[in-house]
GROMACS .gro file of C-alpha atoms in nm:
model
  333
    1UNK     CA    1  14.774  13.066  -5.405
    2UNK     CA    2  15.014  13.012  -5.691
    3UNK     CA    3  15.347  13.147  -5.806
    4UNK     CA    4  15.541  13.120  -6.132
    5UNK     CA    5  15.917  13.065  -6.145
    6UNK     CA    6  16.109  13.083  -6.472
    7UNK     CA    7  16.433  12.899  -6.535
    8UNK     CA    8  16.652  13.191  -6.424
    9UNK     CA    9  16.537  13.133  -6.065
   10UNK     CA   10  16.496  12.755  -6.084
   11UNK     CA   11  16.866  12.718  -6.168
   12UNK     CA   12  16.945  12.904  -5.845
   13UNK     CA   13  16.694  12.718  -5.627
   14UNK     CA   14  16.830  12.386  -5.752
   15UNK     CA   15  17.158  12.471  -5.575
   16UNK     CA   16  16.975  12.418  -5.247
   17UNK     CA   17  16.780  12.112  -5.354
   18UNK     CA   18  16.465  12.244  -5.521
   19UNK     CA   19  16.492  11.971  -5.785
   20UNK     CA   20  16.442  11.719  -5.501
   21UNK     CA   21  16.106  11.872  -5.403
   22UNK     CA   22  15.816  11.626  -5.428
   23UNK     CA   23  15.720  11.624  -5.797
   24UNK     CA   24  15.351  11.621  -5.705
   25UNK     CA   25  15.391  11.960  -5.534
   26UNK     CA   26  15.494  12.148  -5.849
   27UNK     CA   27  15.409  12.163  -6.216
   28UNK     CA   28  15.595  12.231  -6.540
   29UNK     CA   29  15.362  12.392  -6.796
   30UNK     CA   30  15.497  12.357  -7.146
   31UNK     CA   31  15.299  12.634  -7.315
   32UNK     CA   32  15.156  12.979  -7.260
   33UNK     CA   33  14.819  12.999  -7.438
   34UNK     CA   34  14.677  13.336  -7.545
   35UNK     CA   35  14.299  13.377  -7.566
   36UNK     CA   36  14.062  13.658  -7.650
   37UNK     CA   37  13.796  13.743  -7.394
   38UNK     CA   38  13.543  13.521  -7.576
   39UNK     CA   39  13.776  13.223  -7.512
   40UNK     CA   40  13.889  13.187  -7.871
   41UNK     CA   41  14.251  13.079  -7.877
   42UNK     CA   42  14.484  13.319  -8.056
   43UNK     CA   43  14.816  13.134  -8.036
   44UNK     CA   44  15.059  12.974  -7.791
   45UNK     CA   45  15.418  13.026  -7.680
   46UNK     CA   46  15.650  12.732  -7.621
   47UNK     CA   47  15.786  12.773  -7.266
   48UNK     CA   48  16.020  12.477  -7.302
   49UNK     CA   49  16.249  12.681  -7.529
   50UNK     CA   50  16.456  12.787  -7.229
   51UNK     CA   51  16.422  12.465  -7.030
   52UNK     CA   52  16.698  12.216  -6.968
   53UNK     CA   53  16.675  11.867  -6.823
   54UNK     CA   54  16.692  11.995  -6.463
   55UNK     CA   55  16.574  12.354  -6.503
   56UNK     CA   56  16.215  12.398  -6.617
   57UNK     CA   57  15.953  12.669  -6.600
   58UNK     CA   58  15.767  12.587  -6.278
   59UNK     CA   59  15.440  12.672  -6.109
   60UNK     CA   60  15.352  12.580  -5.751
   61UNK     CA   61  15.177  12.704  -5.439
   62UNK     CA   62  15.344  12.992  -5.257
   63UNK     CA   63  15.308  12.803  -4.930
   64UNK     CA   64  15.511  12.511  -5.071
   65UNK     CA   65  15.792  12.742  -5.183
   66UNK     CA   66  15.801  12.922  -4.847
   67UNK     CA   67  15.810  12.592  -4.657
   68UNK     CA   68  16.096  12.470  -4.880
   69UNK     CA   69  16.297  12.789  -4.824
   70UNK     CA   70  16.246  12.779  -4.448
   71UNK     CA   71  16.369  12.422  -4.433
   72UNK     CA   72  16.672  12.475  -4.656
   73UNK     CA   73  16.802  12.819  -4.558
   74UNK     CA   74  16.952  12.768  -4.213
   75UNK     CA   75  16.613  12.740  -4.047
   76UNK     CA   76  16.771  12.729  -3.700
   77UNK     CA   77  16.925  13.072  -3.764
   78UNK     CA   78  16.609  13.246  -3.885
   79UNK     CA   79  16.430  13.458  -3.626
   80UNK     CA   80  16.075  13.566  -3.714
   81UNK     CA   81  15.847  13.841  -3.585
   82UNK     CA   82  16.124  14.095  -3.533
   83UNK     CA   83  16.046  14.454  -3.626
   84UNK     CA   84  16.314  14.718  -3.672
   85UNK     CA   85  16.270  15.035  -3.470
   86UNK     CA   86  16.591  15.221  -3.550
   87UNK     CA   87  16.896  15.179  -3.771
   88UNK     CA   88  17.222  15.372  -3.750
   89UNK     CA   89  17.580  15.336  -3.868
   90UNK     CA   90  17.853  15.301  -3.607
   91UNK     CA   91  18.201  15.300  -3.758
   92UNK     CA   92  18.184  15.027  -4.025
   93UNK     CA   93  17.892  14.845  -3.865
   94UNK     CA   94  17.517  14.880  -3.884
   95UNK     CA   95  17.343  14.885  -3.547
   96UNK     CA   96  16.984  14.764  -3.550
   97UNK     CA   97  16.744  14.834  -3.263
   98UNK     CA   98  16.427  14.627  -3.255
   99UNK     CA   99  16.087  14.721  -3.112
  100UNK     CA  100  16.118  14.448  -2.847
  101UNK     CA  101  16.419  14.629  -2.696
  102UNK     CA  102  16.687  14.398  -2.839
  103UNK     CA  103  16.963  14.513  -3.072
  104UNK     CA  104  17.237  14.379  -3.296
  105UNK     CA  105  17.543  14.501  -3.488
  106UNK     CA  106  17.600  14.359  -3.834
  107UNK     CA  107  17.841  14.395  -4.125
  108UNK     CA  108  17.560  14.415  -4.380
  109UNK     CA  109  17.188  14.477  -4.365
  110UNK     CA  110  16.991  14.326  -4.654
  111UNK     CA  111  16.637  14.464  -4.667
  112UNK     CA  112  16.352  14.269  -4.825
  113UNK     CA  113  16.030  14.386  -4.661
  114UNK     CA  114  15.825  14.480  -4.965
  115UNK     CA  115  15.726  14.789  -5.157
  116UNK     CA  116  15.600  14.964  -4.841
  117UNK     CA  117  15.935  14.905  -4.672
  118UNK     CA  118  15.938  15.054  -4.322
  119UNK     CA  119  16.305  14.961  -4.294
  120UNK     CA  120  16.396  15.157  -4.607
  121UNK     CA  121  16.215  15.461  -4.472
  122UNK     CA  122  16.399  15.431  -4.140
  123UNK     CA  123  16.742  15.383  -4.300
  124UNK     CA  124  16.717  15.656  -4.563
  125UNK     CA  125  16.505  15.895  -4.352
  126UNK     CA  126  16.277  15.944  -4.653
  127UNK     CA  127  15.924  15.816  -4.708
  128UNK     CA  128  15.913  15.633  -5.042
  129UNK     CA  129  15.567  15.661  -5.191
  130UNK     CA  130  15.500  15.394  -5.455
  131UNK     CA  131  15.292  15.468  -5.764
  132UNK     CA  132  14.944  15.325  -5.801
  133UNK     CA  133  14.936  15.133  -6.131
  134UNK     CA  134  14.569  15.210  -6.184
  135UNK     CA  135  14.461  14.849  -6.140
  136UNK     CA  136  14.372  14.587  -5.882
  137UNK     CA  137  14.452  14.217  -5.865
  138UNK     CA  138  14.185  13.960  -5.786
  139UNK     CA  139  14.299  13.610  -5.693
  140UNK     CA  140  14.105  13.286  -5.654
  141UNK     CA  141  14.159  12.910  -5.649
  142UNK     CA  142  13.966  12.707  -5.903
  143UNK     CA  143  13.891  12.340  -5.843
  144UNK     CA  144  13.596  12.267  -6.072
  145UNK     CA  145  13.781  12.207  -6.398
  146UNK     CA  146  13.456  12.134  -6.583
  147UNK     CA  147  13.377  12.505  -6.573
  148UNK     CA  148  13.665  12.589  -6.803
  149UNK     CA  149  13.717  12.574  -7.177
  150UNK     CA  150  14.094  12.610  -7.155
  151UNK     CA  151  14.377  12.360  -7.162
  152UNK     CA  152  14.444  12.328  -6.790
  153UNK     CA  153  14.785  12.175  -6.855
  154UNK     CA  154  14.911  12.514  -6.977
  155UNK     CA  155  14.923  12.872  -6.854
  156UNK     CA  156  14.631  13.062  -7.006
  157UNK     CA  157  14.620  13.438  -7.058
  158UNK     CA  158  14.275  13.571  -7.145
  159UNK     CA  159  14.282  13.930  -7.271
  160UNK     CA  160  13.988  14.169  -7.243
  161UNK     CA  161  13.934  14.543  -7.254
  162UNK     CA  162  14.129  14.699  -6.966
  163UNK     CA  163  14.156  14.359  -6.797
  164UNK     CA  164  14.319  14.020  -6.831
  165UNK     CA  165  14.310  13.684  -6.653
  166UNK     CA  166  14.590  13.437  -6.591
  167UNK     CA  167  14.506  13.076  -6.513
  168UNK     CA  168  14.752  12.795  -6.439
  169UNK     CA  169  14.792  12.465  -6.250
  170UNK     CA  170  15.004  12.469  -5.932
  171UNK     CA  171  15.067  12.096  -5.890
  172UNK     CA  172  15.024  11.755  -6.051
  173UNK     CA  173  14.666  11.738  -5.915
  174UNK     CA  174  14.588  12.029  -6.150
  175UNK     CA  175  14.467  12.262  -5.876
  176UNK     CA  176  14.431  12.594  -6.055
  177UNK     CA  177  14.535  12.945  -5.961
  178UNK     CA  178  14.342  13.237  -6.109
  179UNK     CA  179  14.463  13.596  -6.114
  180UNK     CA  180  14.260  13.874  -6.273
  181UNK     CA  181  14.409  14.221  -6.328
  182UNK     CA  182  14.143  14.490  -6.367
  183UNK     CA  183  14.201  14.856  -6.439
  184UNK     CA  184  14.047  15.071  -6.167
  185UNK     CA  185  14.069  15.441  -6.090
  186UNK     CA  186  14.197  15.528  -5.745
  187UNK     CA  187  13.879  15.719  -5.660
  188UNK     CA  188  13.653  15.429  -5.765
  189UNK     CA  189  13.497  15.301  -5.441
  190UNK     CA  190  13.270  15.040  -5.597
  191UNK     CA  191  13.256  14.695  -5.443
  192UNK     CA  192  13.465  14.414  -5.591
  193UNK     CA  193  13.148  14.251  -5.724
  194UNK     CA  194  13.049  14.572  -5.904
  195UNK     CA  195  13.397  14.614  -6.049
  196UNK     CA  196  13.396  14.258  -6.185
  197UNK     CA  197  13.040  14.295  -6.316
  198UNK     CA  198  13.136  14.613  -6.503
  199UNK     CA  199  13.456  14.473  -6.656
  200UNK     CA  200  13.541  14.108  -6.708
  201UNK     CA  201  13.189  13.972  -6.653
  202UNK     CA  202  13.039  14.239  -6.875
  203UNK     CA  203  13.250  14.105  -7.160
  204UNK     CA  204  13.195  13.737  -7.085
  205UNK     CA  205  12.928  13.624  -6.840
  206UNK     CA  206  13.057  13.266  -6.867
  207UNK     CA  207  13.335  13.365  -6.626
  208UNK     CA  208  13.085  13.422  -6.343
  209UNK     CA  209  13.151  13.082  -6.185
  210UNK     CA  210  13.524  13.156  -6.168
  211UNK     CA  211  13.457  13.429  -5.913
  212UNK     CA  212  13.206  13.253  -5.689
  213UNK     CA  213  13.460  13.120  -5.441
  214UNK     CA  214  13.672  13.305  -5.187
  215UNK     CA  215  13.836  13.605  -5.352
  216UNK     CA  216  14.136  13.809  -5.245
  217UNK     CA  217  14.196  14.151  -5.397
  218UNK     CA  218  14.444  14.432  -5.353
  219UNK     CA  219  14.559  14.747  -5.536
  220UNK     CA  220  14.872  14.714  -5.750
  221UNK     CA  221  15.160  14.951  -5.683
  222UNK     CA  222  15.489  14.988  -5.864
  223UNK     CA  223  15.814  15.162  -5.772
  224UNK     CA  224  15.933  15.495  -5.907
  225UNK     CA  225  16.296  15.388  -5.939
  226UNK     CA  226  16.553  15.157  -5.778
  227UNK     CA  227  16.705  15.294  -5.459
  228UNK     CA  228  17.070  15.280  -5.357
  229UNK     CA  229  17.125  15.328  -4.985
  230UNK     CA  230  17.321  15.615  -4.833
  231UNK     CA  231  17.513  15.345  -4.643
  232UNK     CA  232  17.761  15.122  -4.828
  233UNK     CA  233  17.661  14.816  -4.627
  234UNK     CA  234  17.284  14.838  -4.673
  235UNK     CA  235  17.135  14.659  -4.976
  236UNK     CA  236  16.775  14.628  -5.096
  237UNK     CA  237  16.629  14.327  -5.275
  238UNK     CA  238  16.288  14.215  -5.399
  239UNK     CA  239  16.003  14.465  -5.389
  240UNK     CA  240  16.202  14.683  -5.149
  241UNK     CA  241  16.448  14.739  -5.436
  242UNK     CA  242  16.190  14.769  -5.714
  243UNK     CA  243  15.834  14.648  -5.766
  244UNK     CA  244  15.734  14.554  -6.121
  245UNK     CA  245  15.394  14.543  -6.286
  246UNK     CA  246  15.282  14.179  -6.253
  247UNK     CA  247  15.265  14.116  -6.629
  248UNK     CA  248  15.598  13.932  -6.669
  249UNK     CA  249  15.548  13.708  -6.362
  250UNK     CA  250  15.906  13.795  -6.263
  251UNK     CA  251  15.868  13.937  -5.912
  252UNK     CA  252  15.978  13.624  -5.725
  253UNK     CA  253  16.234  13.518  -5.986
  254UNK     CA  254  16.405  13.857  -5.981
  255UNK     CA  255  16.418  13.856  -5.600
  256UNK     CA  256  16.582  13.512  -5.606
  257UNK     CA  257  16.828  13.635  -5.869
  258UNK     CA  258  16.912  13.937  -5.655
  259UNK     CA  259  16.976  13.727  -5.345
  260UNK     CA  260  17.206  13.500  -5.544
  261UNK     CA  261  17.397  13.798  -5.687
  262UNK     CA  262  17.464  13.930  -5.336
  263UNK     CA  263  17.570  13.584  -5.218
  264UNK     CA  264  17.821  13.554  -5.501
  265UNK     CA  265  17.961  13.902  -5.436
  266UNK     CA  266  18.013  13.810  -5.071
  267UNK     CA  267  18.162  13.472  -5.163
  268UNK     CA  268  18.411  13.638  -5.398
  269UNK     CA  269  18.504  13.904  -5.140
  270UNK     CA  270  18.412  14.181  -5.380
  271UNK     CA  271  18.553  14.514  -5.253
  272UNK     CA  272  18.239  14.714  -5.335
  273UNK     CA  273  17.935  14.492  -5.298
  274UNK     CA  274  17.673  14.764  -5.298
  275UNK     CA  275  17.784  14.951  -5.613
  276UNK     CA  276  17.843  14.634  -5.813
  277UNK     CA  277  17.510  14.489  -5.707
  278UNK     CA  278  17.321  14.813  -5.774
  279UNK     CA  279  17.471  14.851  -6.120
  280UNK     CA  280  17.389  14.495  -6.230
  281UNK     CA  281  17.047  14.485  -6.066
  282UNK     CA  282  16.940  14.819  -6.210
  283UNK     CA  283  17.029  14.704  -6.560
  284UNK     CA  284  16.823  14.386  -6.523
  285UNK     CA  285  16.540  14.572  -6.351
  286UNK     CA  286  16.508  14.821  -6.635
  287UNK     CA  287  16.497  14.536  -6.886
  288UNK     CA  288  16.222  14.348  -6.702
  289UNK     CA  289  16.029  14.667  -6.629
  290UNK     CA  290  16.013  14.773  -6.995
  291UNK     CA  291  15.877  14.436  -7.098
  292UNK     CA  292  15.631  14.426  -6.807
  293UNK     CA  293  15.486  14.763  -6.906
  294UNK     CA  294  15.463  14.662  -7.272
  295UNK     CA  295  15.278  14.343  -7.174
  296UNK     CA  296  15.046  14.544  -6.950
  297UNK     CA  297  14.953  14.765  -7.244
  298UNK     CA  298  14.914  14.474  -7.486
  299UNK     CA  299  14.701  14.259  -7.255
  300UNK     CA  300  14.451  14.542  -7.193
  301UNK     CA  301  14.389  14.683  -7.541
  302UNK     CA  302  14.030  14.806  -7.582
  303UNK     CA  303  14.026  14.942  -7.938
  304UNK     CA  304  13.885  14.673  -8.174
  305UNK     CA  305  14.127  14.758  -8.455
  306UNK     CA  306  14.427  14.749  -8.222
  307UNK     CA  307  14.307  14.413  -8.089
  308UNK     CA  308  14.309  14.269  -8.441
  309UNK     CA  309  14.658  14.408  -8.496
  310UNK     CA  310  14.781  14.273  -8.159
  311UNK     CA  311  14.647  13.925  -8.232
  312UNK     CA  312  14.798  13.930  -8.580
  313UNK     CA  313  15.138  14.021  -8.439
  314UNK     CA  314  15.114  13.770  -8.154
  315UNK     CA  315  15.057  13.481  -8.392
  316UNK     CA  316  15.379  13.566  -8.570
  317UNK     CA  317  15.616  13.668  -8.296
  318UNK     CA  318  15.551  13.364  -8.072
  319UNK     CA  319  15.690  13.147  -8.353
  320UNK     CA  320  15.984  13.376  -8.428
  321UNK     CA  321  16.278  13.220  -8.244
  322UNK     CA  322  16.498  13.528  -8.280
  323UNK     CA  323  16.233  13.755  -8.131
  324UNK     CA  324  16.155  13.518  -7.843
  325UNK     CA  325  16.525  13.486  -7.765
  326UNK     CA  326  16.563  13.863  -7.762
  327UNK     CA  327  16.244  13.930  -7.565
  328UNK     CA  328  16.260  13.650  -7.308
  329UNK     CA  329  16.607  13.501  -7.333
  330UNK     CA  330  16.776  13.800  -7.171
  331UNK     CA  331  16.544  13.760  -6.875
  332UNK     CA  332  16.513  13.384  -6.839
  333UNK     CA  333  16.881  13.297  -6.891
   0.00000   0.00000   0.00000
């Protein structure tokens, strides 16, 4: 499955050689195309605005990114399949006890085990219940390009009523990743087929072939607020810190940013890593979160009059350099 990385994270990954990754294993879409549910193009956004010669908006397979990170980040020092059983502070150290009976004492514990973080619950002695966004994600891989009426060189966003699709290539072979976000009530126990039939396929039956392959689906949760640990030497990153709605495609990029911020604080021997990190990360998180929620609303408009207004505004703002700089520049740069 695919992943999108904007230039804010590419500039960081390049420090460890991402720009040397096989060019056939990644792709640099130049535009973000907006479509209505009937496949009529509304407008497009130039993604190259924030690119430089070596830092470009990138799409690729998640498996390729994970393999790259494993190879580059001290692979001999990474131990997998360890599960934390208990965490406690002893003097200025953090003692970690694992379920296999082993233990370790560390100066800092950096937690990145997702929105349902067991480690965070153990450390803070509080169960953090995420909020259900009221939607599910459906993901598929598309190989038959002849089925599509979109420009497969670009990222395509197709907006329907209470649903939207995102389609993009993940490598030079133009293998395509499809993600569909569908609004769904928590108590709705209908099958995935029924949900798709009653939403996206009800609006456009031509999309039926997109969902004939193997599908993965899951409910979408978001965080209530960023969490600062009760211990000065425990820090949360990624979804363990805060989980965004998926409508800015910034989850991975923000996690990479966060890791780099912590690295730089350590490198500079900052006297208060946790507070400085939490202050800066919360500010950026709030910025990304506001835009993600606005996108979520805009992508799923059902009212016909509001759709006309949205499309009218989209055509104008994507060409307004000042607006794009204000809306995306503070995130991408």
